[in-house]
Short mmCIF file of C-alpha atoms in Angstrom, two decimals:
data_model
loop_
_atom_site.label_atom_id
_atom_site.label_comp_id
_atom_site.label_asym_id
_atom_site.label_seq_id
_atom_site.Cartn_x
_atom_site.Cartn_y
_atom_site.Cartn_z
CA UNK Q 1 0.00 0.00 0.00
CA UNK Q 2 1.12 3.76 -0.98
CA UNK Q 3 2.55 5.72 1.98
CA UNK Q 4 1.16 8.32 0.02
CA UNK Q 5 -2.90 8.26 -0.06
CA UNK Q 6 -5.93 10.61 -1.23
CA UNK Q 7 -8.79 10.49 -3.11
CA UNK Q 8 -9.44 10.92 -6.52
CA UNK Q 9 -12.19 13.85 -6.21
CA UNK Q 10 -14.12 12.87 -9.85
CA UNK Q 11 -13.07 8.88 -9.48
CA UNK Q 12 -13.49 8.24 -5.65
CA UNK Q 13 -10.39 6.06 -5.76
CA UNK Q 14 -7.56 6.40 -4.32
CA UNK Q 15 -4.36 7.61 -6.19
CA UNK Q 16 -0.33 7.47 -5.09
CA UNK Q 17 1.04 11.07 -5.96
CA UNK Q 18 3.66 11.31 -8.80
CA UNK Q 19 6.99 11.13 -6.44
CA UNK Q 20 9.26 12.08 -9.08
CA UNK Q 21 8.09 14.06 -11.86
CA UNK Q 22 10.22 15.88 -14.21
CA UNK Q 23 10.42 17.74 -17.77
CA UNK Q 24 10.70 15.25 -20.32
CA UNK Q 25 13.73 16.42 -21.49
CA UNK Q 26 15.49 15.17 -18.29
CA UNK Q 27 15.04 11.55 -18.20
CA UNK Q 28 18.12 11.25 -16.93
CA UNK Q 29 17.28 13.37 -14.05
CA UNK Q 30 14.43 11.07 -13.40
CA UNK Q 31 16.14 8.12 -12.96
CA UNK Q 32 18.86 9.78 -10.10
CA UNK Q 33 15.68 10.52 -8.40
CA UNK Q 34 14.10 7.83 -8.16
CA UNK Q 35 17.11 5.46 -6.93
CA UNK Q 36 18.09 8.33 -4.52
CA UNK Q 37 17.84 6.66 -0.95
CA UNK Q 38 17.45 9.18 1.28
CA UNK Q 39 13.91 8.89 3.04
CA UNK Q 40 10.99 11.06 1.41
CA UNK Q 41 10.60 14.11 3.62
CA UNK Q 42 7.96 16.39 1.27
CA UNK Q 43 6.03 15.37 -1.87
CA UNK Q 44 4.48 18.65 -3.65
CA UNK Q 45 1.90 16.19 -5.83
CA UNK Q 46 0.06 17.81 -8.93
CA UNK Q 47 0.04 21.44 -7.45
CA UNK Q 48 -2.24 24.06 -9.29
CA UNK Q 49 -2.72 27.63 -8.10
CA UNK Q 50 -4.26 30.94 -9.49
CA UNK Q 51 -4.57 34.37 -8.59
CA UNK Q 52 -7.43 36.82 -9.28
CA UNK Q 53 -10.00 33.50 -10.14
CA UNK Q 54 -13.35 34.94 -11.07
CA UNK Q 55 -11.93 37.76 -12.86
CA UNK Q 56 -11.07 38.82 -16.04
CA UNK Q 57 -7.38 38.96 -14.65
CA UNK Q 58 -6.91 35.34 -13.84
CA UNK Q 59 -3.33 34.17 -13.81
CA UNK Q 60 -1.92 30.66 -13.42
CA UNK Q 61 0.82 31.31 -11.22
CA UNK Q 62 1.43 27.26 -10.85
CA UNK Q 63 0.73 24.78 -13.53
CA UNK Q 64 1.00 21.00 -12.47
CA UNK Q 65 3.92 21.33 -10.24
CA UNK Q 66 5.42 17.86 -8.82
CA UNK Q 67 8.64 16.90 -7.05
CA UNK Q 68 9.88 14.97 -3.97
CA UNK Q 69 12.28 16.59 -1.37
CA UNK Q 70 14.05 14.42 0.39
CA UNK Q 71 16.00 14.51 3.92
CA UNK Q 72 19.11 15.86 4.18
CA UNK Q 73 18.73 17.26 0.54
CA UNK Q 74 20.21 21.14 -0.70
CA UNK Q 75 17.87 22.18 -3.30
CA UNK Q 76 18.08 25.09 -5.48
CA UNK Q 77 15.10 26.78 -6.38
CA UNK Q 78 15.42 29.25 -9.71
CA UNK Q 79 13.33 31.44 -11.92
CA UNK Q 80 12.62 34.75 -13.33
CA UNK Q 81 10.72 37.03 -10.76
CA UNK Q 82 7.09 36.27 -11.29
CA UNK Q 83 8.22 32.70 -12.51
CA UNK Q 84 6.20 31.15 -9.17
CA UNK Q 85 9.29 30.65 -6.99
CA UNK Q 86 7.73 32.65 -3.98
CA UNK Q 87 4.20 31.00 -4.49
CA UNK Q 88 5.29 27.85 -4.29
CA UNK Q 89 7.56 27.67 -1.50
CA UNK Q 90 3.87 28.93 0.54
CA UNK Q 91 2.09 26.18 -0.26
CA UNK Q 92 5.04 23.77 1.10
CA UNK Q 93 3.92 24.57 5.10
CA UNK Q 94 0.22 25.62 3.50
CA UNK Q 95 0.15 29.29 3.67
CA UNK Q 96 -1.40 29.01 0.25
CA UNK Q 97 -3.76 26.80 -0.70
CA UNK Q 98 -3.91 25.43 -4.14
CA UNK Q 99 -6.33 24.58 -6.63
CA UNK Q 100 -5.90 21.30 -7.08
CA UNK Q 101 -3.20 18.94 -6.01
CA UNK Q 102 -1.84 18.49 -2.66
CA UNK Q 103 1.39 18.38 -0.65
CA UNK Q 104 2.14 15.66 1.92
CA UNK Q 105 4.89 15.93 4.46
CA UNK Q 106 6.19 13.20 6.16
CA UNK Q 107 3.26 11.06 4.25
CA UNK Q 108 0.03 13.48 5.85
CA UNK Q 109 -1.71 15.58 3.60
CA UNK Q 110 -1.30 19.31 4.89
CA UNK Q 111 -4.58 20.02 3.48
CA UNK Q 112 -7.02 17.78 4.69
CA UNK Q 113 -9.12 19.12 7.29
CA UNK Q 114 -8.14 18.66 10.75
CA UNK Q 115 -4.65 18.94 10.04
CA UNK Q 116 -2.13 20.35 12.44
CA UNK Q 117 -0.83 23.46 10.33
CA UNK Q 118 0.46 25.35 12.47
CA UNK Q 119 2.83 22.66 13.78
CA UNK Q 120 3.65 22.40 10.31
CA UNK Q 121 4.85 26.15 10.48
CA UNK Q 122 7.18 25.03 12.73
CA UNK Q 123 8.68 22.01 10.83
CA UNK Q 124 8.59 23.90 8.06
CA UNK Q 125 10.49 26.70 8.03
CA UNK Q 126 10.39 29.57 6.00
CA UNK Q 127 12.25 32.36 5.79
CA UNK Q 128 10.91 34.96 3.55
CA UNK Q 129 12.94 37.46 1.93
CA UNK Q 130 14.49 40.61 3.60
CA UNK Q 131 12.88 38.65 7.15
CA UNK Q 132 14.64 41.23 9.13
CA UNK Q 133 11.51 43.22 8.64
CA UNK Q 134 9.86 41.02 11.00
CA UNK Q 135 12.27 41.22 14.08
CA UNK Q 136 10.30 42.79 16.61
CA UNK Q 137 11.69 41.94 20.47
CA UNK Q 138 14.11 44.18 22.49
CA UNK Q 139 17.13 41.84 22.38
CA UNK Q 140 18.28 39.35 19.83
CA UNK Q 141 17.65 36.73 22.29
CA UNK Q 142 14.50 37.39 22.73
CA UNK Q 143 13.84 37.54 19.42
CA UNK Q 144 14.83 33.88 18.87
CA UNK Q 145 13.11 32.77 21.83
CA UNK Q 146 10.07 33.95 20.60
CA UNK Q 147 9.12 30.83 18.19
CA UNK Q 148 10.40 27.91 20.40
CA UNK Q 149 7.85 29.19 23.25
CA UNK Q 150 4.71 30.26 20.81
CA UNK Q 151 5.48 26.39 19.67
CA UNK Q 152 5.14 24.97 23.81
CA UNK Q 153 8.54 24.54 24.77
CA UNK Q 154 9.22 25.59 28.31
CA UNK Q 155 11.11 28.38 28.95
CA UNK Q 156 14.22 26.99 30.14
CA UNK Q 157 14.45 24.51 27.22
CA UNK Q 158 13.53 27.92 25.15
CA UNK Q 159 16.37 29.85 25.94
CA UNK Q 160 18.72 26.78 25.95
CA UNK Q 161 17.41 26.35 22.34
CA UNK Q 162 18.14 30.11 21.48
CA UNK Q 163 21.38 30.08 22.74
CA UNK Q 164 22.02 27.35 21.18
CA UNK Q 165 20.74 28.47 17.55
CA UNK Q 166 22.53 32.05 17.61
CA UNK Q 167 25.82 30.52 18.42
CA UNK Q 168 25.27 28.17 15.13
CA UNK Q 169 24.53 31.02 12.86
CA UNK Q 170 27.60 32.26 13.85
CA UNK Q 171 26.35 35.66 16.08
CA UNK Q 172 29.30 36.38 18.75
CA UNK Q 173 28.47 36.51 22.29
CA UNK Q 174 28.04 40.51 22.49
CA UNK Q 175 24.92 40.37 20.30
CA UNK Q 176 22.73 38.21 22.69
CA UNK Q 177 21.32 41.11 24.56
CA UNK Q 178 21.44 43.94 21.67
CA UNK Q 179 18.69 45.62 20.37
CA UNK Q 180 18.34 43.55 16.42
CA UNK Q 181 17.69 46.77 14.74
CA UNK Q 182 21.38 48.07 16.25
CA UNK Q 183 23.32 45.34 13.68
CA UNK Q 184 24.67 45.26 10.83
CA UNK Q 185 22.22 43.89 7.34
CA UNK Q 186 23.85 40.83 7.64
CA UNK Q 187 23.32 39.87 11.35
CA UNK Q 188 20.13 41.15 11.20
CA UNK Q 189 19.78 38.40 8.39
CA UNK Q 190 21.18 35.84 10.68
CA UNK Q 191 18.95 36.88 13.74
CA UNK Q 192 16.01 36.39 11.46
CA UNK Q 193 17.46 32.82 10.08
CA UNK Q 194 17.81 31.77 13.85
CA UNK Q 195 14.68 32.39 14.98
CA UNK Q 196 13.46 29.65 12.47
CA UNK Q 197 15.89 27.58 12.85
CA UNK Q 198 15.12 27.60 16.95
CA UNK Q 199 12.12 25.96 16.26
CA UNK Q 200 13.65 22.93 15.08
CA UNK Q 201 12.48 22.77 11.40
CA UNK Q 202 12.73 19.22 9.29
CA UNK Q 203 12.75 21.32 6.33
CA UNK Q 204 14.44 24.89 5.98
CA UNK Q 205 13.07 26.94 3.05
CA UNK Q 206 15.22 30.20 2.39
CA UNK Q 207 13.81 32.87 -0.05
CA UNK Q 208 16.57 34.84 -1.48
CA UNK Q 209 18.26 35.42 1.73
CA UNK Q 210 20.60 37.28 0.31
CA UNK Q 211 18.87 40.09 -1.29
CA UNK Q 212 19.75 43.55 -0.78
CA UNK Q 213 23.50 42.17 1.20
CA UNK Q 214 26.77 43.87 0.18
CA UNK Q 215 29.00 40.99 -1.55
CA UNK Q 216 30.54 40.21 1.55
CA UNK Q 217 27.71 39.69 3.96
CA UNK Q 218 26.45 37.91 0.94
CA UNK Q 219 29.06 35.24 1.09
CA UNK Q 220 28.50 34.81 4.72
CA UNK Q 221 25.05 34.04 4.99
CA UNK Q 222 25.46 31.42 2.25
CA UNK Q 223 28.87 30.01 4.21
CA UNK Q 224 26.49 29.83 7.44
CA UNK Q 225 23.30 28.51 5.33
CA UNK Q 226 25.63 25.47 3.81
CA UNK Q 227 27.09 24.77 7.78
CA UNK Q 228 24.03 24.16 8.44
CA UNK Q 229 24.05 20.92 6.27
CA UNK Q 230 25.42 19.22 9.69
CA UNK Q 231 22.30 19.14 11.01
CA UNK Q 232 22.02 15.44 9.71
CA UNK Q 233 18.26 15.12 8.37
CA UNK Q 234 16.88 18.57 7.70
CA UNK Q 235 16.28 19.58 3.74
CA UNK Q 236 17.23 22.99 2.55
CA UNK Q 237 15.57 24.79 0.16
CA UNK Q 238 17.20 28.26 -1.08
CA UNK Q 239 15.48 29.63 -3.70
CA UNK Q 240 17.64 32.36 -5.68
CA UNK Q 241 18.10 34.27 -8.61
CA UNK Q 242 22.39 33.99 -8.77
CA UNK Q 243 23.11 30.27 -10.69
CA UNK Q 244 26.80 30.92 -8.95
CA UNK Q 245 25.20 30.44 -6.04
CA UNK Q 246 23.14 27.22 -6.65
CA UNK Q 247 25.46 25.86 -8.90
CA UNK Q 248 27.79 26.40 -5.36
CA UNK Q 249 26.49 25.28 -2.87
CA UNK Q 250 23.01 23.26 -3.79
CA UNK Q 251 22.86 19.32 -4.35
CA UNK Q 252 19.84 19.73 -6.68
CA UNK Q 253 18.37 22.29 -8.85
CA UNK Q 254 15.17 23.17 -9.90
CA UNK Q 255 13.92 25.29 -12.71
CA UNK Q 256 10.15 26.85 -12.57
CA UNK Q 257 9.62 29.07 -15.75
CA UNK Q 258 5.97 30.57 -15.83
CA UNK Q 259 4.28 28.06 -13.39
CA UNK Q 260 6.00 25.10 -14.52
CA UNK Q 261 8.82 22.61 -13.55
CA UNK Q 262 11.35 23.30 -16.87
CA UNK Q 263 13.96 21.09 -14.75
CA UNK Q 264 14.97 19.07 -11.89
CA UNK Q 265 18.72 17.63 -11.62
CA UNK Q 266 22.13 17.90 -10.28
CA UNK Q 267 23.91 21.72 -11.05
CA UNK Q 268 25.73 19.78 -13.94
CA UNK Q 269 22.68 17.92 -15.40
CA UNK Q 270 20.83 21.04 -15.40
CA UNK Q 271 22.91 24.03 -16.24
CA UNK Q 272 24.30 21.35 -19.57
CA UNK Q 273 21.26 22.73 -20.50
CA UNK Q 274 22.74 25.91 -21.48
CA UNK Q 275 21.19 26.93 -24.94
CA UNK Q 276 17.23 26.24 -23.39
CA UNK Q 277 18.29 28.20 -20.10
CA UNK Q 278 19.63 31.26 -22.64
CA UNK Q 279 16.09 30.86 -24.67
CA UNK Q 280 14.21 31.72 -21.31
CA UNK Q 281 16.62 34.40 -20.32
CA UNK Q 282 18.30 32.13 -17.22
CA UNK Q 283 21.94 32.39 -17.69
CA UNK Q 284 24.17 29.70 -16.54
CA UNK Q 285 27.01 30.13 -14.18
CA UNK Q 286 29.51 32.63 -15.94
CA UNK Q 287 32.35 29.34 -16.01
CA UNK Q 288 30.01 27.45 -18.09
CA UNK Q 289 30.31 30.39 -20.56
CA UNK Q 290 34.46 30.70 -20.19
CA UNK Q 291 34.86 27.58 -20.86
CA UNK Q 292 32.83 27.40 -23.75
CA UNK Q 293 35.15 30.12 -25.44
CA UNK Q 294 38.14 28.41 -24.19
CA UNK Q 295 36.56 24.98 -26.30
CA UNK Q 296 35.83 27.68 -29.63
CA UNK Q 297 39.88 28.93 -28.96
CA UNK Q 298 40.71 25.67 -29.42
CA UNK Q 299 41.57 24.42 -26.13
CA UNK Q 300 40.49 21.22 -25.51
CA UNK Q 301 38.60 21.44 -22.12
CA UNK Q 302 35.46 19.94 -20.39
CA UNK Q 303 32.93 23.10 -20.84
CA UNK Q 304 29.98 21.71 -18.80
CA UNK Q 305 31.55 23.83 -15.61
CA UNK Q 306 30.32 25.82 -12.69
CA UNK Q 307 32.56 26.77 -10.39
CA UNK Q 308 35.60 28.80 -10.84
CA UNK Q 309 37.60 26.05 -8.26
CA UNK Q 310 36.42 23.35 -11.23
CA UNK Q 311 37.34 25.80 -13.84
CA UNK Q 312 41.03 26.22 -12.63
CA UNK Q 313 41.13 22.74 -11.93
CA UNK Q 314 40.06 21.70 -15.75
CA UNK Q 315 42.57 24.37 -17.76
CA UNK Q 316 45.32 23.03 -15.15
CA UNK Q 317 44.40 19.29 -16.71
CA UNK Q 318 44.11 20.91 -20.26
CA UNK Q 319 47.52 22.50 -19.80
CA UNK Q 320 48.98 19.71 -18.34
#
């Protein structure tokens, strides 16, 4: 029997979501999926949503989204703004609704009534973007004490839990009893990550965290965002405009363009894609390109590249 059960709303019967759906063009992609052992965490199943139904002004903002997130997993999320990045991550702890289609989490259907969505919130986690806006307490530590007691944890086991959390996002000690809207962009950032993160998510969804950073606090938060990967089981989801920055740091990559899953691989499966990522105006990383023109010079070099660290490495070989 499916872990995975709902019914069929026209058939009555019941139907097993599609775990692992992806563009035809990336059969390959399907099959790393689907022998990928890591337990199912979160399976987005069929997902339709539309804004401004009833009107004249309707727009499909998702158009039979599926995909399976899995423990442990760094996914990067990427798109054009108004692609249906942002409106999809909200229906992964249900702050939209769509449609049609469903999403199950830890094999429950977040939308069937009686649900426990709020406790969802907390495993869940989303972080939307520029979140400093929503720091509100008198000290940093409250602030990340906040969510662990709205969610029932004691207050002792609270506070141990904030403590905790703004030492791993890498705050030093003489921030704890600051006033948040005293730091700097960055460790505002990072207060604002915590206070998620203190409520002890299974899945970690980060909405251009980044945005609006100088380059250097921008390479910071994404240094602290990958630590975080040693927190065994959790899933991260950063969802991003740079391809550097996926093609960096994320395990998997995911391509929505105009409501729709385009792809769904590994950086290198997806960004060898190059020619239908330049048709839809979604660059590749700028290596893939350097190495392309390194190829056309006549240098005799692997051009499906990402990284500048691979990049060096390759002409090095090519050189030999």
């Amino acid at each position: 029997m499916s872990l995975f059960k709902k019914k069929n709303k026209d058939s009555g019967k019941e139907r097993s979501p599609e775990v692992t759906s992806v563009d035809r063009n990336m059969a390959s992609e399907t099959e790393n999926s689907s022998t990928d052992p890591r337990v199912p965490l979160l399976v987005a199943d069929h997902l339709v949503y539309e804004y401004s139904r009833g009107t004249n002004q309707l727009v499909r903002a998702l158009d039979d989204v599926s995909f399976t997130i899995r423990k442990g997993e760094f996914i990067g999320l990427i798109g054009h703004t108004g692609s249906g990045k942002s409106t999809l991550v909200q229906h992964l702890n249900a702050l939209l609704s769509p449609v049609s289609g469903t999403v199950y989490f830890n094999g429950e259907d977040v939308f069937e009534k009686g649900y426990d969505r709020k406790k969802l919130r907390s495993k869940v986690g989303l972080v939307f973007q520029y979140p400093e806006h929503q720091l509100f307490e008198e000290t940093v530590f409250a602030d990340v004490c906040f969510g662990p007691k709205n969610i029932g944890m004691s207050r002792k086991q609270a506070e141990l839990t904030a403590y905790e959390t703004i030492k791993k996002v890498g705050l030093p000690d003489e921030c704890f009893y600051q006033s948040p809207f005293d730091l700097s962009g960055g460790q505002k950032r990072r207060v604002a990550i915590a206070g998620v993160l203190a409520m002890k998510p299974e899945l970690l969804v980060l909405d251009e965290p980044t945005a609006g950073l100088d380059p250097k606090g921008r390479e910071e938060i994404l240094t602290m965002i990958d630590s975080l990967r040693s927190d065994g089981d959790m899933a991260i989801v950063l969802v991003s405009h740079s391809m550097e920055d996926v093609a960096q740091y994320a395990d998997r990559i995911m391509v929505i363009e105009k409501g729709k899953k385009m792809f769904d691989g590994t950086p290198h499966e997806v960004f060898s894609h190059i020619k239908e990522l330049d048709e839809i105006g979604l660059a590749a990383p700028e290596m893939s390109y350097v190495m392309r023109d390194l190829k056309k010079a006549g240098i005799d070099v692997n051009t499906n590249i990402l990284t500048v660290s691979e990049a060096r490495d390759e002409i090095l070989r090519a050189l030999g």
